[in-house]
XYZ file of C-alpha atoms in Angstrom:
711
model
C -0.009 0.017 -0.013
C 2.885 2.303 0.899
C 4.421 1.708 -2.587
C 1.176 2.528 -4.422
C 0.749 5.816 -2.512
C 4.316 6.860 -3.397
C 3.640 6.219 -7.067
C 0.420 8.224 -6.938
C 2.189 11.163 -5.335
C 4.996 10.939 -7.934
C 2.588 10.937 -10.858
C 0.695 13.860 -9.386
C 3.732 16.063 -9.121
C 4.911 15.024 -12.556
C 1.591 15.916 -14.110
C 1.638 19.270 -12.271
C 5.125 19.972 -13.636
C 4.058 19.139 -17.171
C 0.960 21.346 -16.868
C 3.036 24.312 -15.542
C 5.000 24.266 -18.835
C 1.878 23.896 -20.984
C 0.293 26.755 -22.919
C -2.965 25.972 -21.141
C -1.801 28.295 -18.361
C -1.581 31.280 -20.780
C -0.317 32.521 -24.046
C 2.706 34.892 -23.863
C 2.550 38.061 -26.036
C 5.694 38.908 -28.127
C 6.346 41.327 -30.969
C 8.544 40.922 -34.085
C 9.781 44.070 -35.898
C 10.619 43.625 -39.579
C 13.142 45.864 -41.390
C 11.100 46.454 -44.566
C 7.601 46.111 -46.046
C 5.748 42.781 -46.095
C 7.230 40.501 -48.754
C 8.647 36.966 -49.183
C 11.902 38.177 -47.490
C 10.093 37.514 -44.199
C 8.031 34.396 -45.243
C 9.261 32.134 -42.496
C 7.687 34.354 -39.799
C 4.332 34.599 -41.540
C 4.355 30.810 -42.010
C 5.143 30.211 -38.267
C 2.207 32.451 -37.348
C -0.422 31.204 -39.785
C 0.537 27.466 -39.451
C 0.216 27.679 -35.716
C 3.917 27.009 -34.987
C 4.037 29.917 -32.569
C 0.765 28.927 -30.943
C 1.986 25.311 -30.364
C 4.761 26.702 -28.073
C 2.443 29.151 -26.199
C 3.271 32.374 -28.077
C 1.042 35.109 -29.469
C 3.168 36.905 -31.974
C 2.509 40.297 -33.519
C 4.459 41.019 -36.727
C 5.087 44.684 -37.545
C 6.432 45.879 -40.894
C 8.841 48.854 -41.227
C 8.538 51.705 -43.730
C 11.924 53.216 -42.956
C 14.265 50.200 -43.087
C 16.189 49.203 -39.928
C 15.984 52.768 -38.407
C 14.863 52.574 -34.855
C 14.413 48.802 -34.736
C 17.299 48.155 -32.261
C 15.848 50.683 -29.729
C 12.447 49.039 -29.963
C 13.905 45.505 -29.308
C 15.984 46.450 -26.286
C 13.503 48.834 -24.572
C 11.447 45.955 -23.034
C 11.276 42.181 -22.993
C 9.091 40.247 -25.511
C 10.641 42.141 -28.411
C 12.351 40.545 -31.389
C 13.620 42.033 -34.628
C 15.052 41.202 -38.165
C 18.350 43.046 -38.751
C 21.446 42.773 -40.857
C 25.224 42.882 -40.317
C 24.901 46.280 -38.545
C 24.020 44.354 -35.426
C 27.817 43.867 -34.607
C 28.187 47.728 -34.804
C 25.213 48.200 -32.509
C 26.664 45.662 -30.068
C 30.021 47.441 -30.053
C 28.158 50.737 -29.526
C 26.792 49.336 -26.206
C 23.354 48.144 -27.267
C 22.728 44.740 -25.675
C 21.570 42.982 -28.888
C 22.048 39.256 -29.386
C 21.888 37.367 -32.767
C 19.595 34.356 -32.433
C 19.818 32.952 -35.971
C 21.039 33.682 -39.425
C 18.502 33.255 -42.245
C 20.517 34.407 -45.328
C 23.848 32.557 -45.421
C 24.971 35.006 -48.083
C 23.961 38.686 -48.351
C 21.637 39.515 -51.399
C 23.287 42.954 -51.681
C 24.515 43.694 -55.295
C 25.500 46.680 -57.374
C 23.570 47.116 -60.682
C 24.430 49.142 -63.728
C 23.319 49.083 -67.389
C 24.864 46.366 -69.471
C 25.240 48.476 -72.598
C 26.672 51.573 -70.941
C 30.330 52.668 -70.933
C 30.663 50.931 -67.486
C 31.968 47.454 -68.288
C 33.801 46.726 -65.078
C 33.674 47.859 -61.488
C 36.682 50.153 -62.051
C 34.793 52.175 -64.609
C 32.519 53.598 -61.800
C 35.096 56.368 -60.978
C 33.466 59.767 -61.455
C 29.972 58.207 -62.132
C 26.648 58.847 -60.389
C 25.880 56.142 -57.840
C 23.033 55.393 -55.416
C 24.110 53.390 -52.336
C 21.554 51.984 -49.872
C 22.244 53.186 -46.327
C 23.910 50.622 -44.037
C 24.697 48.313 -47.000
C 28.326 48.307 -45.907
C 29.356 45.196 -47.862
C 29.030 47.266 -51.105
C 31.197 50.037 -49.717
C 33.788 47.440 -48.605
C 33.738 45.861 -52.046
C 34.373 49.168 -53.745
C 37.188 50.024 -51.338
C 38.799 46.625 -51.987
C 38.813 47.438 -55.727
C 40.451 50.841 -55.042
C 37.271 53.019 -55.256
C 36.503 55.309 -52.320
C 33.422 57.459 -51.721
C 35.298 60.559 -52.873
C 35.747 58.908 -56.353
C 31.958 58.732 -56.865
C 29.114 61.219 -57.397
C 26.906 59.839 -54.524
C 23.172 60.511 -54.838
C 20.464 59.919 -52.255
C 18.859 56.552 -52.796
C 15.286 56.796 -54.029
C 14.590 53.071 -53.888
C 13.070 53.339 -57.349
C 14.581 51.102 -60.133
C 13.426 53.589 -62.720
C 16.245 55.837 -61.665
C 18.675 53.406 -63.322
C 16.410 52.433 -66.147
C 15.829 56.072 -67.206
C 19.489 56.905 -66.844
C 19.222 59.296 -63.875
C 21.977 57.301 -62.209
C 24.908 55.118 -63.518
C 25.011 52.560 -60.722
C 22.342 51.420 -58.232
C 22.677 49.172 -55.126
C 19.876 46.827 -54.298
C 18.860 43.210 -53.602
C 19.419 40.374 -56.049
C 16.093 38.953 -54.825
C 13.788 41.877 -55.798
C 15.327 44.621 -58.095
C 16.400 41.938 -60.561
C 12.698 41.242 -61.217
C 11.935 44.877 -61.881
C 14.774 45.186 -64.435
C 13.814 41.982 -66.218
C 10.118 42.978 -66.272
C 11.046 46.304 -67.892
C 13.348 44.548 -70.397
C 16.287 46.457 -69.071
C 19.722 44.861 -69.820
C 21.781 45.039 -66.599
C 24.918 43.712 -64.945
C 24.994 42.840 -61.214
C 28.237 42.700 -59.166
C 28.234 40.928 -55.819
C 30.826 41.716 -53.051
C 31.380 37.937 -52.801
C 33.403 38.228 -56.069
C 36.050 40.041 -53.939
C 35.916 37.562 -50.958
C 33.554 39.796 -48.896
C 30.899 37.301 -47.743
C 28.448 38.901 -45.254
C 25.344 37.378 -43.798
C 21.881 38.559 -44.771
C 18.807 38.886 -42.589
C 19.480 37.919 -38.915
C 16.874 37.312 -36.209
C 17.851 39.024 -32.950
C 16.644 40.036 -29.512
C 17.967 41.622 -26.302
C 20.173 40.315 -23.508
C 17.333 41.052 -20.986
C 14.950 38.752 -23.015
C 17.398 35.911 -22.941
C 18.225 36.420 -19.232
C 14.603 36.766 -17.980
C 12.808 34.346 -20.499
C 15.308 31.815 -21.739
C 12.669 29.196 -22.554
C 10.539 31.730 -24.459
C 13.584 32.741 -26.563
C 14.354 29.162 -27.415
C 10.732 28.377 -28.257
C 10.404 31.470 -30.477
C 13.641 30.741 -32.332
C 12.712 27.109 -32.944
C 9.150 27.917 -34.140
C 10.503 30.671 -36.469
C 13.109 28.237 -37.999
C 10.357 25.668 -38.439
C 8.336 28.227 -40.344
C 11.270 29.029 -42.589
C 11.833 25.305 -43.354
C 8.093 25.102 -44.359
C 8.087 28.304 -46.316
C 11.121 27.347 -48.451
C 9.671 23.936 -49.177
C 6.142 25.323 -50.052
C 6.928 28.574 -51.789
C 3.808 28.868 -53.974
C 1.503 28.249 -50.972
C 3.233 30.909 -48.967
C 3.207 33.375 -51.804
C -0.577 33.080 -51.950
C -0.718 33.537 -48.110
C 1.385 36.780 -48.230
C -0.623 38.240 -51.114
C -4.069 37.409 -49.642
C -3.439 38.215 -45.946
C -0.449 40.605 -45.578
C 0.118 42.828 -48.581
C -0.972 43.226 -52.247
C 1.776 45.781 -52.790
C 3.739 43.243 -54.929
C 2.155 40.832 -57.446
C 2.356 37.099 -56.893
C 4.751 36.764 -59.812
C 7.247 39.067 -58.138
C 6.928 37.305 -54.735
C 7.569 33.931 -56.382
C 10.585 35.332 -58.205
C 11.886 36.668 -54.894
C 11.408 33.175 -53.290
C 13.305 31.467 -56.080
C 16.257 33.956 -55.809
C 16.428 33.422 -51.986
C 16.939 29.681 -52.224
C 20.716 29.777 -53.160
C 21.284 32.558 -50.565
C 19.590 30.657 -47.720
C 20.736 27.188 -48.795
C 17.957 25.404 -46.888
C 19.081 21.916 -48.066
C 22.818 22.257 -47.578
C 22.965 24.335 -44.370
C 20.924 23.976 -41.192
C 18.410 26.755 -40.954
C 19.546 29.479 -38.627
C 23.216 28.289 -38.552
C 25.889 30.921 -37.975
C 29.665 30.573 -37.749
C 31.669 32.689 -35.212
C 34.475 32.823 -37.867
C 32.128 34.546 -40.349
C 31.329 37.175 -37.713
C 35.068 37.760 -37.181
C 35.431 38.076 -40.962
C 32.633 40.743 -40.945
C 34.424 42.490 -38.043
C 37.657 42.539 -40.078
C 35.895 44.100 -43.105
C 34.313 46.808 -40.858
C 37.798 47.390 -39.356
C 39.271 47.970 -42.841
C 36.467 50.548 -43.451
C 37.327 52.289 -40.139
C 33.897 51.505 -38.728
C 35.044 49.142 -36.017
C 38.301 48.202 -34.180
C 39.946 44.876 -34.865
C 39.108 41.724 -32.898
C 36.218 43.102 -30.862
C 34.857 40.787 -28.094
C 31.907 38.801 -29.460
C 31.158 37.091 -26.203
C 27.361 37.137 -25.573
C 26.685 38.480 -29.075
C 26.119 35.034 -30.656
C 23.255 33.049 -29.185
C 23.904 29.360 -28.211
C 20.591 27.370 -28.232
C 22.282 24.427 -26.545
C 24.871 25.702 -23.977
C 27.368 23.295 -22.520
C 26.492 21.715 -19.165
C 28.416 23.043 -16.127
C 30.355 20.078 -14.663
C 31.816 22.017 -11.731
C 29.776 19.968 -9.330
C 31.522 16.820 -10.485
C 34.888 18.272 -9.662
C 33.674 19.391 -6.221
C 32.215 15.957 -5.572
C 35.473 14.315 -6.635
C 37.448 16.566 -4.347
C 35.101 15.756 -1.485
C 35.596 12.018 -2.100
C 39.408 12.482 -2.219
C 39.450 14.425 1.117
C 37.068 11.854 2.703
C 39.331 9.062 1.441
C 42.385 10.731 2.998
C 40.579 11.198 6.361
C 39.433 7.629 6.376
C 42.922 6.410 5.450
C 44.468 8.509 8.249
C 42.067 7.081 10.829
C 42.833 3.558 9.541
C 46.518 4.223 9.654
C 46.356 5.309 13.273
C 44.313 2.193 14.130
C 46.817 -0.085 12.429
C 49.776 1.692 14.047
C 48.110 1.058 17.443
C 47.663 -2.694 16.547
C 51.245 -2.878 15.458
C 52.400 -1.881 18.950
C 50.170 -4.538 20.410
C 50.850 -7.444 18.165
C 53.839 -7.276 15.759
C 53.390 -10.625 14.174
C 49.692 -9.915 13.339
C 50.789 -6.592 11.865
C 53.401 -8.144 9.615
C 50.783 -10.498 8.174
C 48.404 -7.622 7.562
C 51.168 -5.648 5.886
C 52.123 -8.557 3.734
C 48.497 -8.856 2.540
C 48.387 -5.134 1.910
C 51.550 -5.238 -0.231
C 49.989 -8.074 -2.222
C 46.931 -5.897 -2.938
C 49.185 -2.870 -3.645
C 51.161 -4.882 -6.155
C 47.860 -5.730 -7.928
C 46.845 -2.099 -7.824
C 50.168 -1.013 -9.303
C 49.736 -3.452 -12.194
C 46.212 -2.042 -12.890
C 47.623 1.569 -12.569
C 50.472 0.691 -14.986
C 47.964 -0.540 -17.558
C 45.887 2.481 -17.054
C 48.882 4.755 -17.696
C 49.626 2.845 -20.885
C 46.079 3.435 -22.054
C 46.295 7.131 -21.130
C 49.547 7.425 -23.146
C 47.772 5.859 -26.152
C 44.857 8.271 -25.762
C 47.209 11.298 -25.555
C 49.026 10.128 -28.697
C 45.719 9.848 -30.530
C 44.620 13.221 -29.185
C 47.849 14.855 -30.510
C 47.067 13.447 -34.013
C 43.459 14.804 -33.809
C 44.921 18.188 -32.663
C 47.105 18.357 -35.688
C 44.197 17.479 -37.925
C 42.118 20.183 -36.176
C 44.850 22.806 -36.662
C 44.928 21.826 -40.375
C 41.170 22.504 -40.590
C 41.559 25.650 -38.570
C 44.089 26.999 -41.084
C 41.620 26.256 -43.883
C 38.958 28.145 -41.927
C 41.259 31.171 -41.617
C 42.128 31.076 -45.321
C 38.599 30.337 -46.583
C 37.593 33.960 -47.357
C 40.877 34.613 -49.063
C 40.782 31.323 -51.044
C 37.227 32.187 -52.113
C 38.553 35.566 -53.426
C 41.514 33.758 -55.163
C 39.074 31.502 -56.948
C 36.052 33.749 -57.419
C 38.086 36.542 -59.044
C 39.408 34.462 -61.978
C 36.156 32.489 -62.269
C 34.193 35.759 -62.380
C 36.540 37.028 -65.073
C 35.992 33.826 -67.067
C 32.182 34.054 -66.794
C 32.250 37.728 -67.784
C 34.643 37.122 -70.698
C 32.658 34.121 -71.899
C 29.534 36.372 -72.033
C 31.536 38.859 -74.197
C 32.568 36.056 -76.611
C 28.937 34.878 -76.703
C 27.887 38.332 -77.633
C 30.431 38.448 -80.337
C 29.286 35.123 -81.768
C 25.658 36.340 -81.776
C 26.921 39.388 -83.860
C 29.386 37.357 -86.134
C 27.000 37.385 -89.145
C 26.745 41.187 -89.057
C 30.546 41.458 -88.590
C 31.204 39.241 -91.710
C 28.573 41.166 -93.742
C 30.291 44.422 -92.771
C 33.726 43.197 -93.784
C 32.496 41.823 -97.143
C 30.602 45.067 -97.789
C 33.726 47.318 -97.489
C 35.132 48.844 -100.707
C 38.908 48.479 -101.417
C 39.896 51.676 -99.511
C 37.660 50.836 -96.485
C 39.010 47.244 -96.514
C 42.610 48.668 -96.256
C 41.526 50.970 -93.484
C 39.854 48.039 -91.655
C 42.933 45.743 -91.850
C 45.319 48.555 -90.790
C 43.113 49.378 -87.719
C 42.600 45.666 -86.823
C 46.370 45.058 -86.912
C 47.058 48.007 -84.664
C 44.219 47.055 -82.234
C 45.374 43.445 -81.749
C 49.057 44.497 -81.471
C 48.379 46.980 -78.599
C 45.731 45.280 -76.518
C 46.600 47.230 -73.344
C 43.758 47.875 -70.809
C 43.311 51.595 -70.103
C 42.363 52.808 -66.545
C 39.497 55.235 -66.226
C 41.727 58.243 -65.508
C 44.059 57.444 -68.423
C 41.109 56.961 -70.784
C 39.544 60.336 -69.896
C 42.883 62.050 -70.447
C 43.209 60.495 -73.958
C 39.695 61.573 -74.862
C 40.365 65.191 -73.850
C 43.551 65.275 -75.938
C 41.702 63.827 -78.934
C 38.829 66.304 -78.577
C 41.282 69.197 -78.691
C 43.253 67.739 -81.622
C 40.075 67.008 -83.687
C 37.985 69.940 -82.596
C 37.057 70.697 -86.250
C 35.691 67.207 -86.764
C 32.048 66.640 -85.894
C 32.675 62.940 -85.638
C 35.010 63.297 -82.719
C 32.584 64.687 -80.157
C 33.885 64.113 -76.617
C 30.876 61.969 -75.671
C 30.124 60.572 -79.136
C 30.370 56.998 -80.458
C 33.383 57.738 -82.680
C 35.401 58.986 -79.684
C 34.528 56.057 -77.502
C 35.411 53.510 -80.319
C 38.696 55.318 -81.249
C 39.810 54.782 -77.599
C 38.511 51.224 -77.268
C 40.154 49.957 -80.484
C 43.442 51.849 -79.933
C 42.925 53.743 -83.165
C 44.403 56.881 -81.562
C 47.770 55.097 -81.727
C 47.744 55.311 -85.522
C 48.687 59.029 -85.331
C 47.879 60.713 -88.661
C 46.545 57.349 -89.917
C 43.446 58.074 -87.864
C 42.470 60.855 -90.287
C 42.224 58.263 -93.093
C 39.666 56.323 -91.124
C 37.663 59.400 -90.101
C 37.504 60.520 -93.710
C 35.556 57.422 -94.773
C 31.769 57.461 -94.848
C 31.793 54.078 -93.178
C 34.152 55.134 -90.398
C 31.734 54.240 -87.636
C 31.044 50.800 -89.123
C 34.802 50.159 -89.503
C 35.434 51.127 -85.804
C 32.563 49.092 -84.544
C 33.620 45.985 -86.515
C 37.179 46.156 -85.143
C 35.886 46.868 -81.640
C 33.722 43.632 -81.757
C 36.682 41.560 -82.929
C 39.111 43.059 -80.349
C 36.562 42.506 -77.593
C 36.385 38.782 -78.419
C 40.234 38.585 -78.729
C 40.774 40.295 -75.329
C 38.073 38.073 -73.670
C 39.996 35.012 -74.906
C 43.238 36.276 -73.324
C 41.397 37.031 -70.038
C 39.998 33.449 -69.926
C 43.483 31.996 -70.538
C 45.122 34.043 -67.740
C 42.226 33.482 -65.245
C 42.148 29.724 -65.890
C 45.932 29.470 -65.229
C 45.528 31.369 -61.992
C 42.630 29.254 -60.691
C 44.514 26.000 -61.679
C 47.517 27.265 -59.643
C 45.393 27.942 -56.492
C 43.669 24.529 -56.764
C 46.938 22.616 -57.176
C 48.399 24.303 -54.083
C 45.273 23.462 -52.010
C 45.315 19.877 -53.267
C 48.998 19.455 -52.385
C 48.347 20.793 -48.817
C 45.299 18.579 -48.154
C 46.217 15.291 -49.876
C 48.894 13.037 -48.335
C 50.776 10.283 -50.232
C 50.381 6.732 -48.873
C 54.057 6.329 -48.046
C 54.027 9.711 -46.109
C 51.101 8.456 -44.012
C 53.031 5.264 -43.117
C 55.885 7.092 -41.456
C 59.020 9.259 -42.061
C 60.045 9.766 -45.680
C 62.169 12.173 -47.701
C 60.444 15.588 -47.686
C 60.977 18.231 -50.397
C 61.023 21.331 -48.218
C 61.113 23.815 -51.034
C 58.002 22.342 -52.618
C 56.143 22.139 -49.312
C 57.011 25.681 -48.266
C 56.113 27.081 -51.750
C 52.713 25.271 -51.502
C 51.943 26.925 -48.117
C 52.972 30.279 -49.371
C 50.533 29.795 -52.203
C 47.746 29.241 -49.746
C 48.737 32.434 -47.864
C 49.096 34.500 -51.051
C 46.127 36.823 -50.213
C 47.788 37.626 -46.824
C 51.169 38.507 -48.426
C 50.058 41.482 -50.526
C 51.966 43.919 -48.282
C 54.752 41.540 -47.333
C 58.116 41.285 -49.115
C 59.036 37.619 -49.157
C 62.817 36.906 -49.558
C 63.517 33.360 -50.486
C 67.123 31.981 -50.068
C 67.019 28.327 -51.161
C 70.732 27.368 -50.879
C 70.180 23.670 -51.239
C 67.554 21.404 -52.864
C 68.371 18.331 -50.751
C 65.504 16.678 -48.887
C 65.091 16.052 -45.179
C 63.802 13.034 -43.269
C 60.492 13.404 -41.523
C 56.662 13.434 -41.819
C 55.380 15.873 -44.440
C 52.039 16.547 -42.717
C 53.546 17.236 -39.298
C 56.273 19.423 -40.759
C 53.661 21.419 -42.700
C 51.928 22.205 -39.345
C 55.294 23.483 -38.085
C 55.792 25.770 -41.075
C 52.146 27.100 -40.853
C 52.638 27.892 -37.083
C 55.853 29.737 -37.680
C 54.559 31.606 -40.681
C 51.378 32.529 -38.815
C 53.394 33.825 -35.867
C 55.768 35.829 -38.118
C 52.918 37.456 -40.141
C 50.988 38.362 -36.944
C 54.148 39.850 -35.352
C 54.585 42.076 -38.473
C 50.907 43.008 -38.652
C 51.022 41.479 -42.227
C 53.325 44.391 -43.362
C 57.108 44.124 -43.720
C 59.782 41.671 -44.794
C 59.677 37.902 -44.352
C 62.900 35.913 -45.076
C 62.823 32.094 -45.616
C 66.248 30.414 -45.794
C 67.043 26.774 -46.489
C 70.684 25.562 -46.203
C 72.809 22.491 -45.689
C 74.897 22.435 -42.488
C 76.980 19.193 -42.322
C 74.428 16.407 -42.060
C 71.529 18.722 -41.261
C 69.030 20.718 -43.300
C 68.436 24.083 -41.597
C 65.264 26.131 -42.227
C 65.171 29.723 -40.861
C 62.089 31.960 -40.825
C 62.874 35.590 -40.058
C 60.312 38.395 -39.706
C 60.711 42.208 -39.358
C 58.194 42.467 -36.500
C 58.703 43.835 -33.027
C 60.809 40.945 -31.882
C 60.732 38.939 -28.604
C 61.913 40.493 -25.301
C 64.755 38.841 -23.354
C 62.422 38.391 -20.361
C 60.235 35.759 -22.120
C 62.720 34.082 -24.491
C 63.103 31.118 -22.167
C 59.266 30.686 -21.928
C 58.101 30.884 -25.515
C 58.269 27.041 -25.938
C 56.322 26.358 -22.715
C 52.810 24.987 -23.138
C 49.961 27.524 -22.632
C 52.372 30.437 -22.690
C 51.216 33.106 -25.088
C 51.582 36.932 -25.589
C 48.416 37.143 -27.696
C 45.131 38.734 -26.411
C 42.571 36.487 -24.802
C 40.642 34.356 -27.343
C 43.355 34.661 -30.068
C 45.619 31.747 -29.034
C 46.080 29.046 -26.434
C 49.881 29.088 -26.369
C 50.235 25.530 -27.744
C 51.616 26.318 -31.205
C 55.372 26.537 -30.401
C 55.106 23.690 -27.849
C 53.604 21.415 -30.526
C 56.277 22.498 -32.953
C 58.964 21.545 -30.553
C 57.505 18.160 -29.862
C 57.115 17.349 -33.583
C 60.718 18.415 -34.386
C 62.193 16.474 -31.408
C 60.107 13.385 -32.412
C 61.858 13.499 -35.850
C 65.375 13.739 -34.217
C 65.737 17.447 -34.951
C 65.726 20.612 -32.923
C 64.152 24.099 -32.993
C 65.622 27.249 -31.543
C 65.181 31.079 -31.419
C 68.225 32.836 -32.798
C 69.382 36.377 -32.075
C 68.897 38.825 -34.950
C 69.235 42.643 -35.015
C 65.509 43.201 -35.840
C 62.427 41.101 -35.493
C 62.609 37.372 -34.580
C 64.253 34.332 -36.230
C 63.190 30.671 -35.618
C 65.539 27.982 -36.995
C 64.557 24.318 -37.445
C 67.322 21.631 -37.735
C 66.241 18.402 -39.497
C 68.269 15.265 -40.311
C 69.183 15.040 -43.976
C 67.504 12.213 -45.935
């Protein structure tokens, strides 16, 4: 009877606990602030509301649209609990400014921000924007960073206030126009407007898009509500991206008829590759990407480097605190010591009373102790094996960490040539589409025009040098003065543009012969079409070679030969170091690398482990120089050793810490930037291969030398 009563009490309290967490006891009211008008950009939140996902977790959600963008949203979210918002990458700036905002989830893995301009205009590359009229959306900082990386500052542009009307670009009121690839592209296509869109990702600037956020107070006071709201929202996004047509109808019928269904569906289709709902977990965010965004803002002078992101990125599944286990273990150890002390005193008393009995007891204890030592010895052997395996995993983890650090730069190294190939391929396609007209023009020339055509074509193909915007404008002004009496050579006319593009101005007085022809414009246009195809072919050749070089370097770093995996082999140090320098190419733009390869002999060791040593030493050297200065790499033969020296022009290492730099967990870097294991691991790897590593005295900077046995 007692057992049955206990079970009834248990089930009563268990049911009460379940009911206390059920929505039956009340629906909680929360508000979500959008950063723009109602459209498919916020489809996941409408879906979670209308499909009852919020209601299932006990939430009554009010969704408010904005008519002024993100202005004022951050203040609304932090002023009271129960407030959530949809922001962009500016959240990291707001956090640094002291606003307690926290990012809950990332919806767009890639920003939809692009820069549009007319395809048929005299702007054919991003560098042609200098001096042009440009509309930039406020707080779209990835576009500003992209222009700066390409050498274009705000002072180089005629900046106009953004009117958020695509007709400004269509009607020629502006030369370039920033917007979203998910929406404005529809307006341009609908109007039959030929456009070109440039994304900052081409330059390795990969920002996040829309981000769900709330306040620190909301997370602190209502952690379960935050988790429930986040999970219900992401569930809505999964459903919305899988049922786009259904949600388009929902938005149009219930939220806004501002945009037609066709435009909403186009927006949904364009969002799919930016959200990547199949490849990436909905809401996923990488701290490394936020550090990349911080670095870009730092280059723009909008944030300092390496700001503290602690508390900024929400963790839905925080690690369990195991401190109580350590306290319990300590209590058990102390208790064991106390018990042992009491037992020892008792045995000591018995020893004084009966020596013979004590000897028998001690003999038995020694027998047990011997068995314990055997068990302990086996345990130590197992621990040593686990530590060895852990070291191997740590090396593999460092290798992946290096790839994470280099990912943005590698993306730029590959995206730039691939973007050039795509653009040049489009130019060749345009030429092939016009090849019939080109052939007809050539056949239709009379004898004099044919001679003019061949002379100009030869000159154009012979001097295929790309002119910068400033140089091009200077040449146009000189030609306008020289041919001021010629109506054909108007400064902004077609003749003037084609004379510069084809290089006809290099003919000197021969240019007069071409301008005298009635078919001068047709001759120039024909040569310009052929020259554009020829130049695109050259661009594809150079870009393909560059992309191939980067891929070969990455493959060489990642892929190990079977014989290398089996143990020590002969390692080609020059090849391996050159491969690593290729991977670090984007970080060496302001570094003068001096290579002194005085021997081509190979050393004995493990290629993979040695590569981790070179990466650690190169990373330390570059960070010490601030990625600006001189880096010297010297390989030489000293008796039966191969000596590799890496010298940087940084601040050097003070005498007070020189004897500590190889100690584990010793670091001079700020908190969060290093654990102090790099040089300790390097030393263990080199000693394991029968070599040595040392810090040499140099006048300036620091010099680390590695001695390895010759193969």
